[in-house]
Amino acid sequence: RRCVQETDSKQWLKNSKLEWYIAGNLSEPVALDTVLNAEKILKFSPIPMDAITRSRTIMIPDNTEYLFCKKHSNPDEVNSCISSYFQGSSYLDSDIKPWCLNEVAFEIMKEPAFDTLRTKWQLGYIVFSRAVSINRILGGRIVVQSEKLCPESVYQKINQFLDMMKEKFEKLTDDEFKQQVESVSVPLRQKPISLYEETANNWKEIANSEYLFDRKEKQLEALAKIKKEEVVKYFIDFCFNKVKRYDYELVCNSHIEENQ
């Protein structure tokens, strides 16, 4: 181990990048004075923009599936779990359309996933499907925790469910499509109910270095323009033609032999 020296502490914050978000009962001059006074006290040099890196996500190649399998650390645990992550494409803030296609596709899957995997097939108590977006990379996951079946058996059930969903997407009516688009749109129309919620939304844009503070308005505009055929094609490419999948299996003791 390397011992921390007194000289190290003097280098700390020597070069820094500060981003401020000030909300509440403050005037603009007072907010600016607060920032300037803090910079004078810290006495740092700005970090050049080309030296600032963003978090990145590894892109999975098309038609590739990865599996990570791990034994549960608790020997008394009776449930195993599988998380099937499907990676989509990257998107830019200047083009919100891919985000809309991803959200609507998983909105269509959400209720059937719960109804089929949990209620009808009774695979486990915890079952859900949802869209995700990580570092401007679209995707979604299906998660099932099961005492009844090992993760590999649940994996087969998930594939069976996706085959059923492919048929559902191909037979999707215009009215059903509009209903799903509306389900995605409703929460976007809701205004922040508190200063805390508004601050959290805005700070998320800053923390992710995206700064799209009118994101919801742009998402609503894009949702109104997408077509059913685009969503159907997106789902089939996403889960079948160009699948990029990562399965994480957490296996309990009673499922280890069965999961081989």
mmCIF file of C-alpha atoms in Angstrom:
data_model
loop_
_atom_site.group_PDB
_atom_site.id
_atom_site.type_symbol
_atom_site.label_atom_id
_atom_site.label_comp_id
_atom_site.label_asym_id
_atom_site.label_seq_id
_atom_site.Cartn_x
_atom_site.Cartn_y
_atom_site.Cartn_z
ATOM 1 C CA ARG A 1 0.000 0.000 0.000
ATOM 2 C CA ARG A 2 1.084 3.542 -0.709
ATOM 3 C CA CYS A 3 1.178 5.910 2.246
ATOM 4 C CA VAL A 4 -0.567 9.231 1.780
ATOM 5 C CA GLN A 5 1.843 12.113 2.198
ATOM 6 C CA GLU A 6 1.080 15.672 3.195
ATOM 7 C CA THR A 7 2.072 16.774 -0.304
ATOM 8 C CA ASP A 8 -0.750 14.633 -1.725
ATOM 9 C CA SER A 9 -3.370 16.661 0.113
ATOM 10 C CA LYS A 10 -1.994 19.834 -1.451
ATOM 11 C CA GLN A 11 -2.563 18.366 -4.921
ATOM 12 C CA TRP A 12 -6.164 17.508 -4.143
ATOM 13 C CA LEU A 13 -8.550 19.803 -6.040
ATOM 14 C CA LYS A 14 -5.601 21.524 -7.719
ATOM 15 C CA ASN A 15 -7.361 20.904 -11.019
ATOM 16 C CA SER A 16 -11.120 20.613 -10.767
ATOM 17 C CA LYS A 17 -14.384 20.922 -12.601
ATOM 18 C CA LEU A 18 -17.320 22.294 -10.669
ATOM 19 C CA GLU A 19 -20.938 22.120 -11.768
ATOM 20 C CA TRP A 20 -23.540 23.958 -9.746
ATOM 21 C CA TYR A 21 -27.288 23.651 -9.530
ATOM 22 C CA ILE A 22 -28.921 26.235 -7.301
ATOM 23 C CA ALA A 23 -32.675 26.211 -6.767
ATOM 24 C CA GLY A 24 -34.938 27.906 -4.275
ATOM 25 C CA ASN A 25 -35.354 31.396 -2.872
ATOM 26 C CA LEU A 26 -32.108 32.861 -4.234
ATOM 27 C CA SER A 27 -31.664 35.623 -6.769
ATOM 28 C CA GLU A 28 -29.305 35.173 -9.722
ATOM 29 C CA PRO A 29 -26.696 37.683 -8.340
ATOM 30 C CA VAL A 30 -26.601 35.873 -4.975
ATOM 31 C CA ALA A 31 -26.202 32.503 -6.694
ATOM 32 C CA LEU A 32 -23.350 33.783 -8.867
ATOM 33 C CA ASP A 33 -21.613 35.360 -5.859
ATOM 34 C CA THR A 34 -21.821 32.015 -4.029
ATOM 35 C CA VAL A 35 -20.127 30.251 -6.933
ATOM 36 C CA LEU A 36 -17.405 32.881 -7.369
ATOM 37 C CA ASN A 37 -16.613 32.972 -3.628
ATOM 38 C CA ALA A 38 -16.272 29.190 -3.547
ATOM 39 C CA GLU A 39 -13.892 29.266 -6.522
ATOM 40 C CA LYS A 40 -11.752 31.918 -4.813
ATOM 41 C CA ILE A 41 -11.516 29.830 -1.637
ATOM 42 C CA LEU A 42 -10.645 26.596 -3.457
ATOM 43 C CA LYS A 43 -8.097 28.262 -5.778
ATOM 44 C CA PHE A 44 -8.144 25.534 -8.401
ATOM 45 C CA SER A 45 -7.291 25.464 -12.088
ATOM 46 C CA PRO A 46 -10.039 24.334 -14.486
ATOM 47 C CA ILE A 47 -9.689 20.910 -16.085
ATOM 48 C CA PRO A 48 -9.494 21.137 -19.900
ATOM 49 C CA MET A 49 -12.648 19.825 -21.601
ATOM 50 C CA ASP A 50 -10.669 17.229 -23.581
ATOM 51 C CA ALA A 51 -9.390 15.789 -20.269
ATOM 52 C CA ILE A 52 -12.885 15.173 -18.912
ATOM 53 C CA THR A 53 -14.122 11.642 -19.618
ATOM 54 C CA ARG A 54 -17.642 10.298 -19.454
ATOM 55 C CA SER A 55 -18.757 6.895 -18.262
ATOM 56 C CA ARG A 56 -18.899 4.474 -21.156
ATOM 57 C CA THR A 57 -20.764 1.254 -21.812
ATOM 58 C CA ILE A 58 -19.407 -1.750 -23.697
ATOM 59 C CA MET A 59 -21.481 -2.490 -26.779
ATOM 60 C CA ILE A 60 -22.410 -6.148 -27.270
ATOM 61 C CA PRO A 61 -21.986 -7.319 -30.909
ATOM 62 C CA ASP A 62 -25.115 -8.237 -32.878
ATOM 63 C CA ASN A 63 -26.351 -11.822 -32.508
ATOM 64 C CA THR A 64 -24.264 -12.389 -29.396
ATOM 65 C CA GLU A 65 -25.337 -13.778 -26.025
ATOM 66 C CA TYR A 66 -23.264 -13.724 -22.846
ATOM 67 C CA LEU A 67 -23.878 -15.683 -19.660
ATOM 68 C CA PHE A 68 -22.536 -14.998 -16.185
ATOM 69 C CA CYS A 69 -23.453 -17.645 -13.624
ATOM 70 C CA LYS A 70 -22.742 -17.348 -9.902
ATOM 71 C CA LYS A 71 -23.534 -19.508 -6.883
ATOM 72 C CA HIS A 72 -25.559 -17.732 -4.215
ATOM 73 C CA SER A 73 -23.446 -16.815 -1.179
ATOM 74 C CA ASN A 74 -26.239 -17.691 1.260
ATOM 75 C CA PRO A 75 -26.452 -21.513 1.618
ATOM 76 C CA ASP A 76 -29.958 -21.216 3.101
ATOM 77 C CA GLU A 77 -31.397 -19.225 0.188
ATOM 78 C CA VAL A 78 -34.083 -21.228 -1.641
ATOM 79 C CA ASN A 79 -34.596 -18.858 -4.569
ATOM 80 C CA SER A 80 -32.506 -18.494 -7.713
ATOM 81 C CA CYS A 81 -32.700 -15.527 -10.054
ATOM 82 C CA ILE A 82 -32.061 -14.702 -13.687
ATOM 83 C CA SER A 83 -31.785 -11.237 -15.189
ATOM 84 C CA SER A 84 -31.914 -11.239 -18.990
ATOM 85 C CA TYR A 85 -30.598 -7.935 -20.319
ATOM 86 C CA PHE A 86 -31.165 -7.025 -23.961
ATOM 87 C CA GLN A 87 -29.004 -4.210 -25.285
ATOM 88 C CA GLY A 88 -30.295 -1.872 -27.957
ATOM 89 C CA SER A 89 -28.623 0.923 -29.874
ATOM 90 C CA SER A 90 -27.047 4.166 -28.743
ATOM 91 C CA TYR A 91 -28.948 7.399 -29.141
ATOM 92 C CA LEU A 92 -28.255 11.114 -29.110
ATOM 93 C CA ASP A 93 -30.212 13.831 -27.342
ATOM 94 C CA SER A 94 -30.813 15.354 -30.764
ATOM 95 C CA ASP A 95 -32.708 12.184 -31.750
ATOM 96 C CA ILE A 96 -35.168 10.988 -29.093
ATOM 97 C CA LYS A 97 -36.970 8.595 -31.458
ATOM 98 C CA PRO A 98 -34.945 5.440 -30.541
ATOM 99 C CA TRP A 99 -35.786 6.054 -26.872
ATOM 100 C CA CYS A 100 -39.472 6.202 -27.768
ATOM 101 C CA LEU A 101 -39.341 2.935 -29.716
ATOM 102 C CA ASN A 102 -37.600 1.211 -26.797
ATOM 103 C CA GLU A 103 -40.037 2.522 -24.184
ATOM 104 C CA VAL A 104 -43.159 1.609 -26.162
ATOM 105 C CA ALA A 105 -41.813 -1.870 -26.997
ATOM 106 C CA PHE A 106 -41.226 -2.665 -23.327
ATOM 107 C CA GLU A 107 -44.519 -1.066 -22.329
ATOM 108 C CA ILE A 108 -46.226 -3.559 -24.644
ATOM 109 C CA MET A 109 -44.279 -6.398 -22.968
ATOM 110 C CA LYS A 110 -44.722 -5.277 -19.359
ATOM 111 C CA GLU A 111 -48.198 -6.595 -18.564
ATOM 112 C CA PRO A 112 -47.908 -9.840 -20.599
ATOM 113 C CA ALA A 113 -44.570 -10.609 -18.901
ATOM 114 C CA PHE A 114 -46.135 -10.384 -15.447
ATOM 115 C CA ASP A 115 -49.322 -12.165 -16.480
ATOM 116 C CA THR A 116 -47.541 -15.018 -18.290
ATOM 117 C CA LEU A 117 -44.344 -15.593 -16.312
ATOM 118 C CA ARG A 118 -45.792 -14.993 -12.857
ATOM 119 C CA THR A 119 -49.552 -15.542 -12.916
ATOM 120 C CA LYS A 120 -50.000 -18.289 -15.533
ATOM 121 C CA TRP A 121 -46.685 -20.129 -15.364
ATOM 122 C CA GLN A 122 -46.098 -19.287 -11.679
ATOM 123 C CA LEU A 123 -42.323 -19.132 -12.064
ATOM 124 C CA GLY A 124 -41.829 -16.983 -8.990
ATOM 125 C CA TYR A 125 -43.047 -14.113 -6.866
ATOM 126 C CA ILE A 126 -40.691 -11.459 -8.274
ATOM 127 C CA VAL A 127 -41.193 -11.057 -12.030
ATOM 128 C CA PHE A 128 -40.888 -7.885 -14.089
ATOM 129 C CA SER A 129 -39.888 -6.474 -17.446
ATOM 130 C CA ARG A 130 -38.771 -2.884 -17.993
ATOM 131 C CA ALA A 131 -36.892 -0.600 -20.350
ATOM 132 C CA VAL A 132 -33.510 0.755 -19.250
ATOM 133 C CA SER A 133 -31.142 3.405 -20.564
ATOM 134 C CA ILE A 134 -27.502 3.464 -19.447
ATOM 135 C CA ASN A 135 -25.062 6.090 -20.721
ATOM 136 C CA ARG A 136 -27.219 6.741 -23.814
ATOM 137 C CA ILE A 137 -27.392 3.012 -24.566
ATOM 138 C CA LEU A 138 -30.949 1.732 -24.823
ATOM 139 C CA GLY A 139 -32.073 -1.672 -23.636
ATOM 140 C CA GLY A 140 -34.325 -3.583 -21.309
ATOM 141 C CA ARG A 141 -34.404 -6.525 -18.948
ATOM 142 C CA ILE A 142 -36.607 -9.358 -17.846
ATOM 143 C CA VAL A 143 -36.053 -10.473 -14.240
ATOM 144 C CA VAL A 144 -37.426 -13.629 -12.623
ATOM 145 C CA GLN A 145 -36.723 -14.903 -9.100
ATOM 146 C CA SER A 146 -37.824 -18.508 -8.745
ATOM 147 C CA GLU A 147 -37.857 -21.209 -6.108
ATOM 148 C CA LYS A 148 -39.625 -23.556 -8.503
ATOM 149 C CA LEU A 149 -37.134 -23.696 -11.393
ATOM 150 C CA CYS A 150 -33.382 -23.232 -11.865
ATOM 151 C CA PRO A 151 -32.198 -20.212 -13.914
ATOM 152 C CA GLU A 152 -31.488 -22.277 -17.047
ATOM 153 C CA SER A 153 -35.054 -23.573 -17.031
ATOM 154 C CA VAL A 154 -36.362 -20.044 -16.538
ATOM 155 C CA TYR A 155 -34.125 -18.937 -19.425
ATOM 156 C CA GLN A 156 -35.995 -21.381 -21.677
ATOM 157 C CA LYS A 157 -39.310 -20.036 -20.389
ATOM 158 C CA ILE A 158 -38.235 -16.462 -21.152
ATOM 159 C CA ASN A 159 -37.373 -17.494 -24.708
ATOM 160 C CA GLN A 160 -40.773 -19.155 -25.011
ATOM 161 C CA PHE A 161 -42.412 -15.957 -23.773
ATOM 162 C CA LEU A 162 -40.481 -13.872 -26.324
ATOM 163 C CA ASP A 163 -41.725 -16.145 -29.112
ATOM 164 C CA MET A 164 -45.261 -15.462 -27.900
ATOM 165 C CA MET A 165 -44.560 -11.732 -27.822
ATOM 166 C CA LYS A 166 -43.257 -11.814 -31.381
ATOM 167 C CA GLU A 167 -46.635 -13.094 -32.518
ATOM 168 C CA LYS A 168 -48.380 -10.464 -30.383
ATOM 169 C CA PHE A 169 -46.321 -7.653 -31.920
ATOM 170 C CA GLU A 170 -46.998 -8.900 -35.437
ATOM 171 C CA LYS A 171 -50.768 -8.884 -34.731
ATOM 172 C CA LEU A 172 -50.778 -5.570 -32.847
ATOM 173 C CA THR A 173 -53.777 -3.419 -33.800
ATOM 174 C CA ASP A 174 -53.687 0.346 -34.278
ATOM 175 C CA ASP A 175 -55.855 0.901 -31.211
ATOM 176 C CA GLU A 176 -53.619 -1.288 -29.035
ATOM 177 C CA PHE A 177 -50.572 0.595 -30.277
ATOM 178 C CA LYS A 178 -52.123 3.992 -29.486
ATOM 179 C CA GLN A 179 -53.053 2.779 -26.021
ATOM 180 C CA GLN A 180 -49.456 1.747 -25.269
ATOM 181 C CA VAL A 181 -48.064 5.036 -26.578
ATOM 182 C CA GLU A 182 -50.506 6.850 -24.313
ATOM 183 C CA SER A 183 -49.344 4.780 -21.326
ATOM 184 C CA VAL A 184 -45.777 5.971 -21.935
ATOM 185 C CA SER A 185 -46.921 9.577 -22.480
ATOM 186 C CA VAL A 186 -49.060 10.021 -19.339
ATOM 187 C CA PRO A 187 -46.218 10.258 -16.760
ATOM 188 C CA LEU A 188 -44.270 12.578 -19.080
ATOM 189 C CA ARG A 189 -47.123 15.101 -18.989
ATOM 190 C CA GLN A 190 -47.115 15.273 -15.209
ATOM 191 C CA LYS A 191 -45.499 18.364 -13.735
ATOM 192 C CA PRO A 192 -43.076 18.109 -10.783
ATOM 193 C CA ILE A 193 -45.082 18.114 -7.559
ATOM 194 C CA SER A 194 -42.263 19.599 -5.475
ATOM 195 C CA LEU A 195 -39.037 21.546 -5.744
ATOM 196 C CA TYR A 196 -37.229 18.355 -4.667
ATOM 197 C CA GLU A 197 -38.599 16.402 -7.633
ATOM 198 C CA GLU A 198 -37.766 19.197 -10.067
ATOM 199 C CA THR A 199 -34.247 19.443 -8.624
ATOM 200 C CA ALA A 200 -33.740 15.683 -8.886
ATOM 201 C CA ASN A 201 -34.756 15.711 -12.563
ATOM 202 C CA ASN A 202 -32.493 18.635 -13.409
ATOM 203 C CA TRP A 203 -29.543 17.302 -11.422
ATOM 204 C CA LYS A 204 -29.834 13.986 -13.239
ATOM 205 C CA GLU A 205 -29.264 15.848 -16.510
ATOM 206 C CA ILE A 206 -26.197 17.551 -15.036
ATOM 207 C CA ALA A 207 -24.769 14.399 -13.444
ATOM 208 C CA ASN A 208 -25.114 12.529 -16.754
ATOM 209 C CA SER A 209 -23.601 15.465 -18.694
ATOM 210 C CA GLU A 210 -26.644 15.535 -20.964
ATOM 211 C CA TYR A 211 -28.212 18.931 -20.055
ATOM 212 C CA LEU A 212 -31.466 18.275 -21.896
ATOM 213 C CA PHE A 213 -33.690 20.092 -19.416
ATOM 214 C CA ASP A 214 -36.719 19.959 -21.718
ATOM 215 C CA ARG A 215 -36.333 16.215 -22.220
ATOM 216 C CA LYS A 216 -39.947 15.350 -21.378
ATOM 217 C CA GLU A 217 -41.301 17.844 -23.901
ATOM 218 C CA LYS A 218 -39.058 16.427 -26.638
ATOM 219 C CA GLN A 219 -40.012 12.868 -25.703
ATOM 220 C CA LEU A 220 -43.711 13.715 -25.985
ATOM 221 C CA GLU A 221 -43.157 15.302 -29.398
ATOM 222 C CA ALA A 222 -41.294 12.223 -30.640
ATOM 223 C CA LEU A 223 -43.853 9.790 -29.204
ATOM 224 C CA ALA A 224 -46.601 11.507 -31.194
ATOM 225 C CA LYS A 225 -44.713 10.787 -34.438
ATOM 226 C CA ILE A 226 -43.627 7.156 -34.125
ATOM 227 C CA LYS A 227 -45.455 4.486 -36.124
ATOM 228 C CA LYS A 228 -46.641 1.018 -35.176
ATOM 229 C CA GLU A 229 -44.523 -0.614 -37.884
ATOM 230 C CA GLU A 230 -41.392 1.014 -36.457
ATOM 231 C CA VAL A 231 -42.035 -0.387 -32.981
ATOM 232 C CA VAL A 232 -42.752 -3.873 -34.353
ATOM 233 C CA LYS A 233 -39.517 -3.856 -36.363
ATOM 234 C CA TYR A 234 -37.585 -2.528 -33.370
ATOM 235 C CA PHE A 235 -38.801 -5.378 -31.137
ATOM 236 C CA ILE A 236 -38.098 -8.136 -33.682
ATOM 237 C CA ASP A 237 -34.591 -6.808 -34.378
ATOM 238 C CA PHE A 238 -34.007 -6.239 -30.668
ATOM 239 C CA CYS A 239 -34.989 -9.736 -29.503
ATOM 240 C CA PHE A 240 -34.420 -11.873 -32.599
ATOM 241 C CA ASN A 241 -32.680 -10.566 -35.732
ATOM 242 C CA LYS A 242 -29.924 -8.551 -34.014
ATOM 243 C CA VAL A 243 -30.122 -9.795 -30.449
ATOM 244 C CA LYS A 244 -27.477 -8.545 -28.003
ATOM 245 C CA ARG A 245 -28.091 -10.343 -24.732
ATOM 246 C CA TYR A 246 -26.455 -10.733 -21.335
ATOM 247 C CA ASP A 247 -27.915 -13.238 -18.864
ATOM 248 C CA TYR A 248 -26.926 -13.059 -15.206
ATOM 249 C CA GLU A 249 -27.817 -16.159 -13.189
ATOM 250 C CA LEU A 250 -27.652 -16.327 -9.406
ATOM 251 C CA VAL A 251 -28.075 -19.982 -8.395
ATOM 252 C CA CYS A 252 -29.121 -21.268 -4.974
ATOM 253 C CA ASN A 253 -27.751 -24.527 -3.567
ATOM 254 C CA SER A 254 -30.800 -26.627 -4.384
ATOM 255 C CA HIS A 255 -30.628 -25.624 -8.079
ATOM 256 C CA ILE A 256 -26.881 -26.088 -8.716
ATOM 257 C CA GLU A 257 -27.037 -29.638 -10.082
ATOM 258 C CA GLU A 258 -30.164 -28.954 -12.129
ATOM 259 C CA ASN A 259 -28.646 -25.793 -13.588
ATOM 260 C CA GLN A 260 -25.632 -27.578 -15.124
#
